[in-house]
Amino acid sequence: LDFGERKGQAERMLGLMDVFLKNDPISLQKDILHHVEYTVARSRFSFDDFEAYQALAHSVRDRLIERWHDTLIHFKKEDPKRVYFLSLEFLMGRSLSNIVINLGIRDQFADALSQLGFDFEVLAEQEGDACLGNGGLARLSACQMDSLATLDYPAVGYGLRYQYGLFRQVIVDGFQHEQPDYWLNFGNPWEIERVHITYPVKFYGTVTDEFLNGEKCKVWVPGEMVEAVAYDNPIPGYGTRNTINLRLWAAKPSDQHDMESFNTGDYVDAVVNRQRAESISSILYPDDRSYQGKELRLKQQYFFVSASVQDIFRRFKDTHKKFDEFPEKVALQLNDTHPSLAIAEVMRVLLDEEHLSWHRAWDIICKIFSFTTHTVSPEGLEKIPVDLLGNLLPRHLQIIYDINFNFVEELKKMIGLDYDRLTRMSIVEEGAVKNIRMANLSVICSHTVNGVSRLHSELLRTKLFKDFYDLWPHKFQYKTNGVTQRRWIVVSNPSLCALISKWLGTEAWIRDIDLLIGLRDYATNAELHQEWKMVKKVNKIRLAEYIEAMSGLKVSLDAMFDVQTKRIHEYKRQLLNILGIIHRYDCIKNMDKNDRKNVVPRVCIIGGKAAPGYEIAKKIIKLCHVVAERINNDNDIGDLLKLVFIPDYNVSVAEMVIPGADLSQHLSTAGHEASGTGSMKFLMNGCLLLATADGSTIEMVEEIGQDNMFLFGAKAHEVVALRKKGPTLKVPLQFSRVVRMIRDGHFGFEDYFKSLCDKIEGTSDYFLLGADFMSYLEAQAAADKAFVDEERWTKMSILSAAGSGRFSSDRTIQEYAENTWDIQPCRCPF
Ligand code: T68
């Protein structure tokens, strides 16, 4: 069609459509019923809650798609510099409530549903969690996507569409068992399958030298090829039309590749072989620290990197010819080292496919990559055995060697022949097994290296990456993590949300978190205190009901709800918490009646998953259960103390637990938690923190003041000295006593717990439970004391929420945009 005809067609099509879907109650009800009948294929006179949820989700999705299209068209027209956020993990949780709130149509949908006889909240609970990640790092990616959309930044998220998300934790007799999470079983209304957006991804094979136009070039002849298919997940911003894309890749067998095997006659075997391709995106690795030397993991990394890089190049080449403009249009963010093969991949494409010189290609690399690390320990840094990499990606290994050669040559010019330092800084680690150090590769090739809190950044500069910092101090920055208040207040704590808006006289804080500080003016206002306590009570009731439904345990609402929920790890010291609980139990048992009157009743809540192969973490879970069994069934104790383990902690469980907490514990040995983000969610919800001076907690103290938090334990610089003391370190009697109780079988299973006890006694108490124990008990006592003074507690709670503004991911993202990515907002007109 010529232009005139096309325009005519477009106008006719527009005339056939409503311009935008309407959001009045009748239109919404019609839409929902339409989807019941035609999408879910149920009769509109007979459908259950799940089917109603599906129909509802599809009506919401239609509205989401409108904005998403508009945003994509707007970005295309404006062609701004974009940030491409590469992360192997996104922990999205449920989407429905978040989406309708961000679209500003929650109440309309709730009304429409109630007229149909359904309750919005009940339907929202039908949705399963999307758990495509392990813990903090993955949830951070999800929060950051929400902020990127809300702040109108032109961003695209890239990741993997795992068929099996993080395992489900089932507790049998107090032991953790893992069950597969086949989360797509009931469909996923939030994704859009893009069957036409596919890219071939190559593996294995050989590299040969060939001549092209008289120039020598490398040709990679792969041994295996699979297809990456795009699944788009629109992410809406709040208070804006902008809706950005999270593109997740799924692996499918490639049609181009194995025609040969079909010609050999073994048709069935050939088909079965093809299915293997799908395994690449089938499962999320359930660790939260490190994966070393696993071929499938490496395949996953390259698979998602290769597809994403092809997509980025395709988009760039749609409108640009000269690669020198690439850095003006593209910022690539590496979320930890997991996507760092992107460096070698971009280099390979520029050299071997676009035929740029090494010099020009390298110049581009140095301008586009930024790297954020989430770990503090050298063991957490990813290494890939050279043999493995060379076999799977022979051309990439060559490129990494070349990058390293150039780097080391330059380095020699700068620092001379300091072989120790050269060896430490090299990308290649020599030794019995030769390894590629992905962190060194990332630091060398990125223009900026970010830590996730101030303390973390200091540790990076003085320890982990000291050699690099001395060389390139300008590369090192930090962006203290943040979480999105849309998910962690508006969605998960609607009563608090309404209360804050009422007292601030505006909802603007949902986009502009700094306004929260305004609550400080009312920190002693009696009326606010009443309402604040009421909100907490409502949330505690919800949590208590959940606990009862799950475990049969009835808990008292007057007790302090004391929560520690996060991945189970030795450094996070759930064990310290349990030892403290045993101590409390022991004290109560030894008190006379009169003294018991002064005990502050507590419901201690612990939750979190242990990596399947992490024996000690699994023992901690079992210990928690046996201690709970003992305490909860001790009639002598009654409501004074209860201990509950919440199984299968995930995003939606967190949404219920966090608003109901009075106190939350963040006990990592100082210097071990890069940032911590759970604490930020509790803080925003007016929950008081009992914490060590670690990660971002230090910055929280600056915001809300030491008086409003219960701080304890050795500081990061003291930890080093304490460890040196080793065997001469005295541990308090109280500590030895509780450990002895476990050893003596007070809770049973003494043989099973022996190794756990051995880990924290004598010279082997690496995480310093003994050294911090007294200080921990003192902080707990201070919390008890504050809790009985209701007015003081409520004031502290209000001040915690009021001071949490700095810990919004909106602030983090704005800092990244301005100081790392150099991108501008690109707002889609309404
Ligand atoms: C966490 N890291 C940090 N890693 O522990 C936490 N690792 O302090 C920080 O707040 C958070 O990142 C966000 O910055 C992780 O969660 C992982 O989950 C992980 C997953 C795979 C491989 C390595």
JSON list of C-alpha atoms in Angstrom, two decimals, residues 164-255:
[
{"chain": "A", "resi": 164, "resn": "TYR", "atom": "CA", "xyz": [11.15, -24.07, 37.42]},
{"chain": "A", "resi": 165, "resn": "GLY", "atom": "CA", "xyz": [11.55, -21.14, 39.77]},
{"chain": "A", "resi": 166, "resn": "LEU", "atom": "CA", "xyz": [13.20, -21.33, 43.17]},
{"chain": "A", "resi": 167, "resn": "PHE", "atom": "CA", "xyz": [12.30, -24.59, 44.94]},
{"chain": "A", "resi": 168, "resn": "ARG", "atom": "CA", "xyz": [9.33, -24.70, 47.30]},
{"chain": "A", "resi": 169, "resn": "GLN", "atom": "CA", "xyz": [10.35, -25.32, 50.86]},
{"chain": "A", "resi": 170, "resn": "VAL", "atom": "CA", "xyz": [8.34, -27.99, 52.61]},
{"chain": "A", "resi": 171, "resn": "ILE", "atom": "CA", "xyz": [9.02, -28.84, 56.23]},
{"chain": "A", "resi": 172, "resn": "VAL", "atom": "CA", "xyz": [8.65, -32.47, 57.23]},
{"chain": "A", "resi": 173, "resn": "ASP", "atom": "CA", "xyz": [9.36, -33.28, 60.89]},
{"chain": "A", "resi": 174, "resn": "GLY", "atom": "CA", "xyz": [11.30, -30.04, 61.14]},
{"chain": "A", "resi": 175, "resn": "PHE", "atom": "CA", "xyz": [13.56, -30.83, 58.18]},
{"chain": "A", "resi": 176, "resn": "GLN", "atom": "CA", "xyz": [13.60, -28.81, 54.97]},
{"chain": "A", "resi": 177, "resn": "HIS", "atom": "CA", "xyz": [12.62, -30.65, 51.81]},
{"chain": "A", "resi": 178, "resn": "GLU", "atom": "CA", "xyz": [12.75, -29.09, 48.39]},
{"chain": "A", "resi": 179, "resn": "GLN", "atom": "CA", "xyz": [9.98, -29.40, 45.86]},
{"chain": "A", "resi": 180, "resn": "PRO", "atom": "CA", "xyz": [9.96, -28.19, 42.29]},
{"chain": "A", "resi": 181, "resn": "ASP", "atom": "CA", "xyz": [8.14, -24.97, 41.52]},
{"chain": "A", "resi": 182, "resn": "TYR", "atom": "CA", "xyz": [6.60, -25.54, 38.10]},
{"chain": "A", "resi": 183, "resn": "TRP", "atom": "CA", "xyz": [5.08, -22.12, 38.23]},
{"chain": "A", "resi": 184, "resn": "LEU", "atom": "CA", "xyz": [3.75, -21.98, 34.69]},
{"chain": "A", "resi": 185, "resn": "ASN", "atom": "CA", "xyz": [1.32, -24.85, 35.29]},
{"chain": "A", "resi": 186, "resn": "PHE", "atom": "CA", "xyz": [-1.64, -22.52, 35.53]},
{"chain": "A", "resi": 187, "resn": "GLY", "atom": "CA", "xyz": [-0.52, -20.14, 32.82]},
{"chain": "A", "resi": 188, "resn": "ASN", "atom": "CA", "xyz": [0.98, -16.71, 33.22]},
{"chain": "A", "resi": 189, "resn": "PRO", "atom": "CA", "xyz": [-1.25, -13.85, 32.10]},
{"chain": "A", "resi": 190, "resn": "TRP", "atom": "CA", "xyz": [1.51, -11.25, 32.59]},
{"chain": "A", "resi": 191, "resn": "GLU", "atom": "CA", "xyz": [3.78, -12.44, 29.82]},
{"chain": "A", "resi": 192, "resn": "ILE", "atom": "CA", "xyz": [3.44, -12.01, 26.10]},
{"chain": "A", "resi": 193, "resn": "GLU", "atom": "CA", "xyz": [5.01, -14.71, 24.01]},
{"chain": "A", "resi": 194, "resn": "ARG", "atom": "CA", "xyz": [6.80, -13.23, 21.02]},
{"chain": "A", "resi": 195, "resn": "VAL", "atom": "CA", "xyz": [7.12, -16.16, 18.67]},
{"chain": "A", "resi": 196, "resn": "HIS", "atom": "CA", "xyz": [8.66, -13.94, 16.03]},
{"chain": "A", "resi": 197, "resn": "ILE", "atom": "CA", "xyz": [11.33, -12.48, 18.25]},
{"chain": "A", "resi": 198, "resn": "THR", "atom": "CA", "xyz": [13.85, -15.26, 18.29]},
{"chain": "A", "resi": 199, "resn": "TYR", "atom": "CA", "xyz": [17.60, -15.45, 17.97]},
{"chain": "A", "resi": 200, "resn": "PRO", "atom": "CA", "xyz": [19.92, -18.36, 17.40]},
{"chain": "A", "resi": 201, "resn": "VAL", "atom": "CA", "xyz": [22.41, -18.98, 20.20]},
{"chain": "A", "resi": 202, "resn": "LYS", "atom": "CA", "xyz": [25.55, -20.97, 19.45]},
{"chain": "A", "resi": 203, "resn": "PHE", "atom": "CA", "xyz": [27.68, -23.22, 21.60]},
{"chain": "A", "resi": 204, "resn": "TYR", "atom": "CA", "xyz": [30.79, -25.42, 21.32]},
{"chain": "A", "resi": 205, "resn": "GLY", "atom": "CA", "xyz": [32.61, -25.96, 18.02]},
{"chain": "A", "resi": 206, "resn": "THR", "atom": "CA", "xyz": [35.86, -24.50, 16.74]},
{"chain": "A", "resi": 207, "resn": "VAL", "atom": "CA", "xyz": [37.37, -21.22, 15.63]},
{"chain": "A", "resi": 208, "resn": "THR", "atom": "CA", "xyz": [39.18, -20.93, 12.34]},
{"chain": "A", "resi": 209, "resn": "ASP", "atom": "CA", "xyz": [41.13, -18.15, 10.65]},
{"chain": "A", "resi": 210, "resn": "GLU", "atom": "CA", "xyz": [39.70, -16.99, 7.36]},
{"chain": "A", "resi": 211, "resn": "PHE", "atom": "CA", "xyz": [40.30, -14.14, 4.97]},
{"chain": "A", "resi": 212, "resn": "LEU", "atom": "CA", "xyz": [37.63, -11.61, 4.21]},
{"chain": "A", "resi": 213, "resn": "ASN", "atom": "CA", "xyz": [38.42, -8.83, 1.74]},
{"chain": "A", "resi": 214, "resn": "GLY", "atom": "CA", "xyz": [42.09, -9.58, 2.24]},
{"chain": "A", "resi": 215, "resn": "GLU", "atom": "CA", "xyz": [41.84, -9.26, 6.03]},
{"chain": "A", "resi": 216, "resn": "LYS", "atom": "CA", "xyz": [42.32, -12.10, 8.43]},
{"chain": "A", "resi": 217, "resn": "CYS", "atom": "CA", "xyz": [39.30, -12.74, 10.60]},
{"chain": "A", "resi": 218, "resn": "LYS", "atom": "CA", "xyz": [38.06, -15.34, 13.04]},
{"chain": "A", "resi": 219, "resn": "VAL", "atom": "CA", "xyz": [35.18, -17.58, 12.20]},
{"chain": "A", "resi": 220, "resn": "TRP", "atom": "CA", "xyz": [33.43, -19.55, 14.89]},
{"chain": "A", "resi": 221, "resn": "VAL", "atom": "CA", "xyz": [31.85, -22.77, 13.61]},
{"chain": "A", "resi": 222, "resn": "PRO", "atom": "CA", "xyz": [29.49, -23.83, 16.39]},
{"chain": "A", "resi": 223, "resn": "GLY", "atom": "CA", "xyz": [28.71, -27.38, 17.38]},
{"chain": "A", "resi": 224, "resn": "GLU", "atom": "CA", "xyz": [25.27, -26.71, 18.77]},
{"chain": "A", "resi": 225, "resn": "MET", "atom": "CA", "xyz": [22.59, -24.16, 18.18]},
{"chain": "A", "resi": 226, "resn": "VAL", "atom": "CA", "xyz": [19.44, -23.38, 20.13]},
{"chain": "A", "resi": 227, "resn": "GLU", "atom": "CA", "xyz": [16.77, -20.77, 19.66]},
{"chain": "A", "resi": 228, "resn": "ALA", "atom": "CA", "xyz": [16.00, -18.02, 22.19]},
{"chain": "A", "resi": 229, "resn": "VAL", "atom": "CA", "xyz": [12.35, -16.96, 22.20]},
{"chain": "A", "resi": 230, "resn": "ALA", "atom": "CA", "xyz": [11.31, -13.67, 23.81]},
{"chain": "A", "resi": 231, "resn": "TYR", "atom": "CA", "xyz": [8.65, -13.47, 26.49]},
{"chain": "A", "resi": 232, "resn": "ASP", "atom": "CA", "xyz": [7.80, -9.88, 27.32]},
{"chain": "A", "resi": 233, "resn": "ASN", "atom": "CA", "xyz": [6.62, -8.80, 30.73]},
{"chain": "A", "resi": 234, "resn": "PRO", "atom": "CA", "xyz": [5.34, -5.23, 30.77]},
{"chain": "A", "resi": 235, "resn": "ILE", "atom": "CA", "xyz": [6.29, -3.31, 33.92]},
{"chain": "A", "resi": 236, "resn": "PRO", "atom": "CA", "xyz": [4.09, -0.28, 34.57]},
{"chain": "A", "resi": 237, "resn": "GLY", "atom": "CA", "xyz": [5.28, 2.84, 36.34]},
{"chain": "A", "resi": 238, "resn": "TYR", "atom": "CA", "xyz": [3.20, 4.59, 38.96]},
{"chain": "A", "resi": 239, "resn": "GLY", "atom": "CA", "xyz": [1.69, 7.98, 38.14]},
{"chain": "A", "resi": 240, "resn": "THR", "atom": "CA", "xyz": [2.94, 7.82, 34.59]},
{"chain": "A", "resi": 241, "resn": "ARG", "atom": "CA", "xyz": [1.88, 6.19, 31.36]},
{"chain": "A", "resi": 242, "resn": "ASN", "atom": "CA", "xyz": [5.36, 4.68, 30.99]},
{"chain": "A", "resi": 243, "resn": "THR", "atom": "CA", "xyz": [5.38, 0.90, 30.95]},
{"chain": "A", "resi": 244, "resn": "ILE", "atom": "CA", "xyz": [8.73, -0.70, 30.27]},
{"chain": "A", "resi": 245, "resn": "ASN", "atom": "CA", "xyz": [9.68, -4.15, 29.13]},
{"chain": "A", "resi": 246, "resn": "LEU", "atom": "CA", "xyz": [11.20, -7.03, 31.00]},
{"chain": "A", "resi": 247, "resn": "ARG", "atom": "CA", "xyz": [12.20, -9.47, 28.28]},
{"chain": "A", "resi": 248, "resn": "LEU", "atom": "CA", "xyz": [12.85, -13.01, 29.47]},
{"chain": "A", "resi": 249, "resn": "TRP", "atom": "CA", "xyz": [14.30, -15.62, 27.14]},
{"chain": "A", "resi": 250, "resn": "ALA", "atom": "CA", "xyz": [13.19, -19.22, 26.84]},
{"chain": "A", "resi": 251, "resn": "ALA", "atom": "CA", "xyz": [15.23, -21.88, 25.04]},
{"chain": "A", "resi": 252, "resn": "LYS", "atom": "CA", "xyz": [13.68, -23.84, 22.20]},
{"chain": "A", "resi": 253, "resn": "PRO", "atom": "CA", "xyz": [15.24, -26.31, 19.78]},
{"chain": "A", "resi": 254, "resn": "SER", "atom": "CA", "xyz": [16.57, -24.64, 16.68]},
{"chain": "A", "resi": 255, "resn": "ASP", "atom": "CA", "xyz": [15.27, -25.60, 13.26]}
]
